[in-house]
Amino acid sequence: MFRSTVSRHRGGLSAVVVKTTEIDRWCAIPNKGRCYKDCEYFKLVPSRYVSSWTGHHDLQQLSKVVGSAEEALGADLKSGQMVAIGGFGLGGIPETLLQEVARRKDVQNLTVASLTASVDGFGIGLLLESQGKVKRIMSSYVGENKTLERRFFGGDLEVELVPQGTLAARWRAAGSGMPAFFTPTGAGTIYAHGGVPMRYSRETPMQVDLASLPKTVQIFGGQEYVMEESLPADVSLVKAYKADTRGNLVFRGTSRNANPDVAMAGKVCIAEAEHIVEAGQLQPDEIHLPGVYVDKVILSKCNEKRIERLRVKETETAVQQFTGGRARIMRRAAKEFKTG
């Protein structure tokens, strides 16, 4: 006789445990991160290697740590894929993995989804420097990258602008098995009506060759809501402060803003971490993302953590003079402050 139990993961089938009349038990664990839809995506291992079932701690058998970014990306990164990248601005971005993606000459025509587009020559900016590396970028803020601006208006790059909270929610929906959701963000605007330029002509300056399509709108409680589809990724790249060998991740500061959502959305999730510890050394309460979402972990080699716009005080008594519209706004806002 056979008895099986099923758990859920990323909105689909996660693990099947088959108990037989024999002494040993066999567990089906996710194979290469493809954890749903097909049983072929599972591989059987004796349950003695899975400590949660037998109490044994042969953790090396299930270690997700690999030696380098090159090995981690390996055959999982291919041309034409959707790649989701964690972080915001230059904070919490997977610098080591992004450098390896930029180095790979065989990978082209990627669709990159990230909250921001980084800056020239750093982070995602490295990917935009190579002609043909990125076909489309989906983001909410792209204003700090001049290379992106030049390529977009030159007709070499598609840019799909998405509200920041909506983008994060679309990743989260993909990781939760939700095909779509409704949000009031963007209702009644060109974003919902369609017509936002996504690609310009190479031959005719400022001629729009591709624009966004109208979105489905429904009314709930007398208010318009825009339907947004989930955004699953073929590969997710994230940055953590600390990881254990089983892929459990701890984020630090604002790097927690988008990295967990990005990790959940990926069919294959690759994480780089500044520190890697043995399984069991992280307390359950300090883990921000369970290792079930992570397929591979590498030790981060690049941790520059560049500051996007560095501002320092010149002297203790220096006062910066502001003029124009910004100065009027600041003077008016200052009148609202009262002593105490």
Coordinates of C-alpha atoms in Angstrom, one line a residue:
M1 CA 0.0 0.0 0.0
F2 CA 1.1 3.5 -0.7
R3 CA 0.1 6.7 1.1
S4 CA 1.1 10.2 -0.2
T5 CA 0.8 13.7 1.2
V6 CA 1.0 16.8 -0.8
S7 CA 2.1 20.3 0.2
R8 CA 2.0 23.6 -1.7
H9 CA 4.8 25.8 -3.0
R10 CA 4.7 28.8 -5.4
G11 CA 1.1 28.2 -6.0
G12 CA 1.6 24.6 -7.2
L13 CA 2.7 21.1 -6.2
S14 CA 5.7 21.2 -3.9
A15 CA 6.5 17.8 -2.5
V16 CA 5.1 14.3 -2.5
V17 CA 6.1 12.0 0.3
V18 CA 5.3 8.3 -0.4
K19 CA 5.3 5.9 2.6
T20 CA 5.6 2.2 1.8
T21 CA 5.4 -0.8 4.0
E22 CA 9.2 -1.0 4.0
I23 CA 11.4 0.6 6.6
D24 CA 12.7 3.4 4.5
R25 CA 10.7 6.2 3.1
W26 CA 11.2 8.1 -0.1
C27 CA 10.7 11.8 -0.6
A28 CA 10.1 13.7 -3.9
I29 CA 11.8 17.1 -3.7
P30 CA 11.8 19.9 -6.2
N31 CA 14.2 19.4 -9.1
K32 CA 16.0 22.5 -10.5
G33 CA 13.3 24.8 -9.0
R34 CA 10.5 23.8 -11.3
C35 CA 8.2 23.0 -8.5
Y36 CA 4.8 22.8 -10.2
K37 CA 2.7 21.4 -13.0
D38 CA 4.6 18.2 -13.7
C39 CA 5.9 15.3 -11.8
E40 CA 8.9 15.1 -14.0
Y41 CA 10.2 18.1 -12.1
F42 CA 10.8 16.0 -9.0
K43 CA 13.6 13.7 -8.0
L44 CA 13.3 11.0 -5.4
V45 CA 15.8 10.8 -2.5
P46 CA 15.8 8.5 0.5
S47 CA 14.1 10.3 3.4
R48 CA 17.1 9.7 5.6
Y49 CA 18.7 12.7 3.7
V50 CA 15.8 14.9 4.6
S51 CA 16.3 15.8 8.3
S52 CA 12.8 17.2 8.7
W53 CA 11.4 13.7 8.2
T54 CA 13.8 11.4 10.0
G55 CA 15.7 13.6 12.4
H56 CA 19.0 12.9 10.7
H57 CA 21.2 15.8 9.7
D58 CA 23.1 14.8 6.6
L59 CA 22.7 18.4 5.4
Q60 CA 25.5 18.3 2.8
Q61 CA 23.2 16.1 0.6
L62 CA 20.8 19.0 0.1
S63 CA 23.2 22.0 0.2
K64 CA 22.3 24.7 -2.3
V65 CA 25.7 26.4 -2.2
V66 CA 27.6 26.5 -5.5
G67 CA 31.1 27.8 -6.1
S68 CA 30.6 30.8 -8.4
A69 CA 28.2 32.9 -10.3
E70 CA 29.2 31.3 -13.5
E71 CA 28.3 27.8 -12.1
A72 CA 25.1 29.1 -10.6
L73 CA 23.8 30.7 -13.7
G74 CA 25.1 27.8 -15.9
A75 CA 22.4 26.5 -18.3
D76 CA 19.5 28.0 -16.3
L77 CA 20.1 31.4 -18.0
K78 CA 19.1 31.5 -21.7
S79 CA 18.4 34.0 -24.4
G80 CA 14.9 35.4 -24.5
Q81 CA 14.1 34.7 -20.9
M82 CA 12.3 36.9 -18.3
V83 CA 14.7 37.8 -15.6
A84 CA 13.5 39.4 -12.3
I85 CA 16.2 41.3 -10.3
G86 CA 15.9 42.3 -6.7
G87 CA 16.9 45.6 -5.0
F88 CA 16.0 49.2 -5.4
G89 CA 18.2 51.8 -7.0
L90 CA 21.7 50.5 -6.0
G91 CA 20.7 49.0 -2.7
G92 CA 20.2 45.3 -2.4
I93 CA 21.1 44.5 -6.0
P94 CA 22.9 41.2 -6.8
E95 CA 26.1 42.8 -8.0
T96 CA 28.1 39.6 -8.5
L97 CA 25.3 37.8 -10.5
L98 CA 24.7 40.9 -12.6
Q99 CA 28.4 41.1 -13.6
E100 CA 28.2 37.5 -14.7
V101 CA 25.1 38.1 -16.7
A102 CA 26.7 41.0 -18.4
R103 CA 29.8 38.9 -19.2
R104 CA 27.7 36.1 -20.9
K105 CA 27.9 36.8 -24.6
D106 CA 25.6 33.9 -25.5
V107 CA 22.7 35.4 -23.6
Q108 CA 20.7 37.9 -25.6
N109 CA 17.2 39.5 -25.9
L110 CA 16.4 39.3 -22.2
T111 CA 13.3 40.9 -20.6
V112 CA 14.5 42.4 -17.4
A113 CA 12.0 43.3 -14.6
S114 CA 13.3 45.4 -11.7
L115 CA 12.0 48.3 -9.6
T116 CA 14.6 50.6 -11.0
A117 CA 17.2 50.6 -13.8
S118 CA 20.3 51.4 -11.7
V119 CA 22.8 53.8 -13.1
D120 CA 25.2 53.8 -16.1
G121 CA 28.0 51.2 -15.8
F122 CA 26.8 49.6 -12.6
G123 CA 24.2 47.0 -11.7
I124 CA 21.5 46.7 -14.4
G125 CA 23.3 49.5 -16.2
L126 CA 26.0 46.9 -17.1
L127 CA 23.4 44.9 -19.0
L128 CA 22.2 47.9 -21.0
E129 CA 25.7 48.7 -22.3
S130 CA 25.7 45.5 -24.4
Q131 CA 23.8 45.8 -27.7
G132 CA 21.1 43.2 -27.8
K133 CA 21.6 42.0 -24.3
V134 CA 18.2 43.4 -23.1
K135 CA 15.2 43.6 -25.4
R136 CA 12.8 45.1 -22.8
I137 CA 13.0 46.5 -19.3
M138 CA 10.0 46.6 -17.0
S139 CA 10.5 49.1 -14.2
S140 CA 8.9 51.9 -12.2
Y141 CA 11.8 54.4 -12.2
V142 CA 14.4 54.7 -14.9
G143 CA 15.5 58.3 -14.6
E144 CA 19.1 57.8 -13.3
N145 CA 20.3 55.8 -16.4
K146 CA 21.4 57.9 -19.4
T147 CA 22.3 54.8 -21.4
L148 CA 18.7 53.6 -21.1
E149 CA 17.4 57.0 -22.1
R150 CA 19.6 57.1 -25.2
R151 CA 18.7 53.6 -26.3
F152 CA 15.0 54.0 -25.6
F153 CA 14.6 57.2 -27.6
G154 CA 16.9 55.7 -30.3
G155 CA 14.6 52.7 -30.8
D156 CA 17.0 50.1 -29.5
L157 CA 15.2 49.3 -26.3
E158 CA 11.6 48.7 -25.1
V159 CA 10.6 50.2 -21.8
E160 CA 7.5 49.2 -20.0
L161 CA 6.7 51.5 -17.1
V162 CA 4.8 49.9 -14.2
P163 CA 3.7 51.5 -10.9
Q164 CA 6.2 50.4 -8.2
G165 CA 3.7 48.8 -5.8
T166 CA 2.0 47.1 -8.8
L167 CA 5.2 45.6 -10.0
A168 CA 6.0 44.2 -6.5
A169 CA 2.5 42.9 -6.2
R170 CA 2.7 41.1 -9.6
W171 CA 5.8 39.3 -8.4
R172 CA 4.1 38.4 -5.2
A173 CA 1.0 37.2 -7.0
A174 CA 3.2 34.9 -9.2
G175 CA 4.8 33.4 -6.1
S176 CA 1.4 32.8 -4.5
G177 CA -0.2 31.1 -7.5
M178 CA -2.5 34.0 -8.3
P179 CA -3.0 34.6 -12.1
A180 CA -4.2 38.2 -11.6
F181 CA -5.5 40.8 -9.1
F182 CA -7.3 44.2 -9.1
T183 CA -5.8 47.5 -7.9
P184 CA -7.0 51.1 -8.0
T185 CA -3.5 52.2 -9.0
G186 CA -3.5 53.8 -12.4
A187 CA -7.3 53.7 -12.9
G188 CA -8.6 56.5 -15.1
T189 CA -5.1 57.4 -16.4
I190 CA -3.2 56.7 -19.7
Y191 CA -1.7 53.7 -17.9
A192 CA -5.1 52.0 -17.8
H193 CA -6.4 53.4 -21.1
G194 CA -3.3 52.4 -23.1
G195 CA -1.1 54.4 -25.3
V196 CA 2.1 54.7 -23.2
P197 CA 5.1 54.7 -25.5
M198 CA 7.1 51.5 -25.1
R199 CA 9.3 51.6 -28.2
Y200 CA 10.3 54.4 -30.6
S201 CA 11.2 54.2 -34.3
R202 CA 14.9 53.9 -35.2
E203 CA 14.4 55.8 -38.5
T204 CA 11.9 58.5 -37.5
P205 CA 12.8 60.4 -34.3
M206 CA 10.1 60.4 -31.6
Q207 CA 7.7 58.2 -33.7
V208 CA 6.1 55.6 -31.4
D209 CA 6.3 52.1 -32.9
L210 CA 4.9 50.2 -29.9
A211 CA 2.5 51.5 -27.2
S212 CA 0.9 49.8 -24.2
L213 CA -2.5 48.2 -24.6
P214 CA -5.7 49.1 -22.7
K215 CA -6.1 47.2 -19.4
T216 CA -9.2 45.4 -18.2
V217 CA -11.1 47.7 -15.8
Q218 CA -13.8 46.6 -13.3
I219 CA -15.9 48.6 -10.9
F220 CA -16.1 47.4 -7.3
G221 CA -18.1 49.5 -4.8
G222 CA -18.4 52.3 -7.2
Q223 CA -14.6 52.6 -7.8
E224 CA -12.6 51.6 -10.8
Y225 CA -10.0 48.9 -10.5
V226 CA -7.3 47.9 -13.0
M227 CA -6.7 44.2 -13.5
E228 CA -3.0 43.3 -13.4
E229 CA -1.6 39.9 -14.3
S230 CA 1.0 38.1 -12.2
L231 CA 4.6 38.4 -13.4
P232 CA 6.4 35.0 -13.2
A233 CA 10.1 35.0 -14.1
D234 CA 12.2 32.3 -15.7
V235 CA 15.1 33.3 -13.5
S236 CA 15.2 35.5 -10.3
L237 CA 18.4 37.0 -9.0
V238 CA 18.4 38.3 -5.5
K239 CA 20.9 39.7 -2.9
A240 CA 20.8 38.7 0.8
Y241 CA 22.8 39.7 3.8
K242 CA 23.0 36.1 5.2
A243 CA 22.1 32.7 3.9
D244 CA 22.4 29.1 5.2
T245 CA 23.3 26.1 3.1
R246 CA 19.7 25.2 2.7
G247 CA 18.9 28.5 1.0
N248 CA 17.1 30.3 3.9
L249 CA 17.7 34.0 3.5
V250 CA 18.1 37.0 5.8
F251 CA 17.9 40.5 4.3
R252 CA 19.2 43.7 5.7
G253 CA 17.6 47.1 5.8
T254 CA 15.8 48.3 2.6
S255 CA 17.1 45.3 0.6
R256 CA 14.1 43.5 2.0
N257 CA 11.8 45.7 0.0
A258 CA 11.7 43.8 -3.3
N259 CA 14.1 40.8 -3.0
P260 CA 11.6 38.4 -1.3
D261 CA 8.9 39.1 -3.9
V262 CA 11.4 38.7 -6.7
A263 CA 12.6 35.4 -5.3
M264 CA 9.1 34.0 -5.0
A265 CA 8.3 34.8 -8.6
G266 CA 11.1 32.9 -10.2
K267 CA 11.0 29.3 -11.6
V268 CA 14.7 29.3 -10.8
C269 CA 15.9 31.6 -8.0
I270 CA 19.6 32.3 -7.5
A271 CA 20.7 34.2 -4.4
E272 CA 24.0 35.7 -3.6
A273 CA 24.7 36.4 0.1
E274 CA 27.4 38.3 1.9
H275 CA 27.6 35.6 4.6
I276 CA 26.8 31.9 4.4
V277 CA 26.4 29.7 7.5
E278 CA 25.6 26.1 8.0
A279 CA 22.0 24.9 8.1
G280 CA 20.5 25.2 11.6
Q281 CA 22.6 28.3 12.5
L282 CA 19.8 30.7 11.6
Q283 CA 17.0 31.1 14.1
P284 CA 13.5 30.5 12.5
D285 CA 12.3 34.0 13.6
E286 CA 15.2 35.8 11.8
I287 CA 14.6 34.1 8.4
H288 CA 12.8 36.4 5.9
L289 CA 12.6 34.0 3.0
P290 CA 12.4 30.2 3.4
G291 CA 14.9 28.2 1.4
V292 CA 12.1 26.4 -0.4
Y293 CA 12.0 29.4 -2.8
V294 CA 15.7 29.4 -3.4
D295 CA 17.5 27.0 -5.8
K296 CA 21.1 28.1 -5.6
V297 CA 23.3 30.2 -3.3
I298 CA 26.6 31.8 -3.9
L299 CA 29.0 33.9 -1.8
S300 CA 28.8 37.5 -2.9
K301 CA 32.2 38.7 -4.3
C302 CA 31.1 42.2 -5.2
N303 CA 29.8 44.3 -2.3
E304 CA 30.6 47.9 -3.4
K305 CA 27.1 49.2 -2.4
R306 CA 27.7 52.3 -4.3
I307 CA 25.7 55.4 -3.2
E308 CA 23.5 56.6 -6.0
R309 CA 23.7 60.3 -5.1
L310 CA 26.2 61.1 -2.4
R311 CA 25.5 64.3 -0.5
V312 CA 27.9 65.5 2.2
K313 CA 28.1 68.7 4.3
E314 CA 31.0 70.8 3.3
T315 CA 31.5 72.6 6.7
E316 CA 29.6 72.8 9.9
T317 CA 28.4 76.3 9.1
A318 CA 27.8 76.0 5.4
V319 CA 24.3 76.7 4.3
Q320 CA 23.2 75.7 0.7
Q321 CA 21.3 78.5 -1.1
F322 CA 18.3 77.4 -3.1
T323 CA 16.6 79.5 -5.7
G324 CA 13.6 79.1 -8.1
G325 CA 10.6 76.9 -7.7
R326 CA 12.2 74.5 -5.2
A327 CA 13.1 77.3 -2.9
R328 CA 9.5 78.6 -2.9
I329 CA 8.2 75.2 -2.0
M330 CA 10.7 74.8 0.8
R331 CA 10.0 78.2 2.2
R332 CA 6.3 77.5 2.2
A333 CA 6.7 74.1 3.8
A334 CA 8.9 75.6 6.5
K335 CA 6.1 77.8 7.6
E336 CA 4.1 74.8 8.7
F337 CA 6.7 73.9 11.4
K338 CA 6.3 75.3 14.9
T339 CA 8.6 75.3 17.9
G340 CA 8.3 72.0 19.9

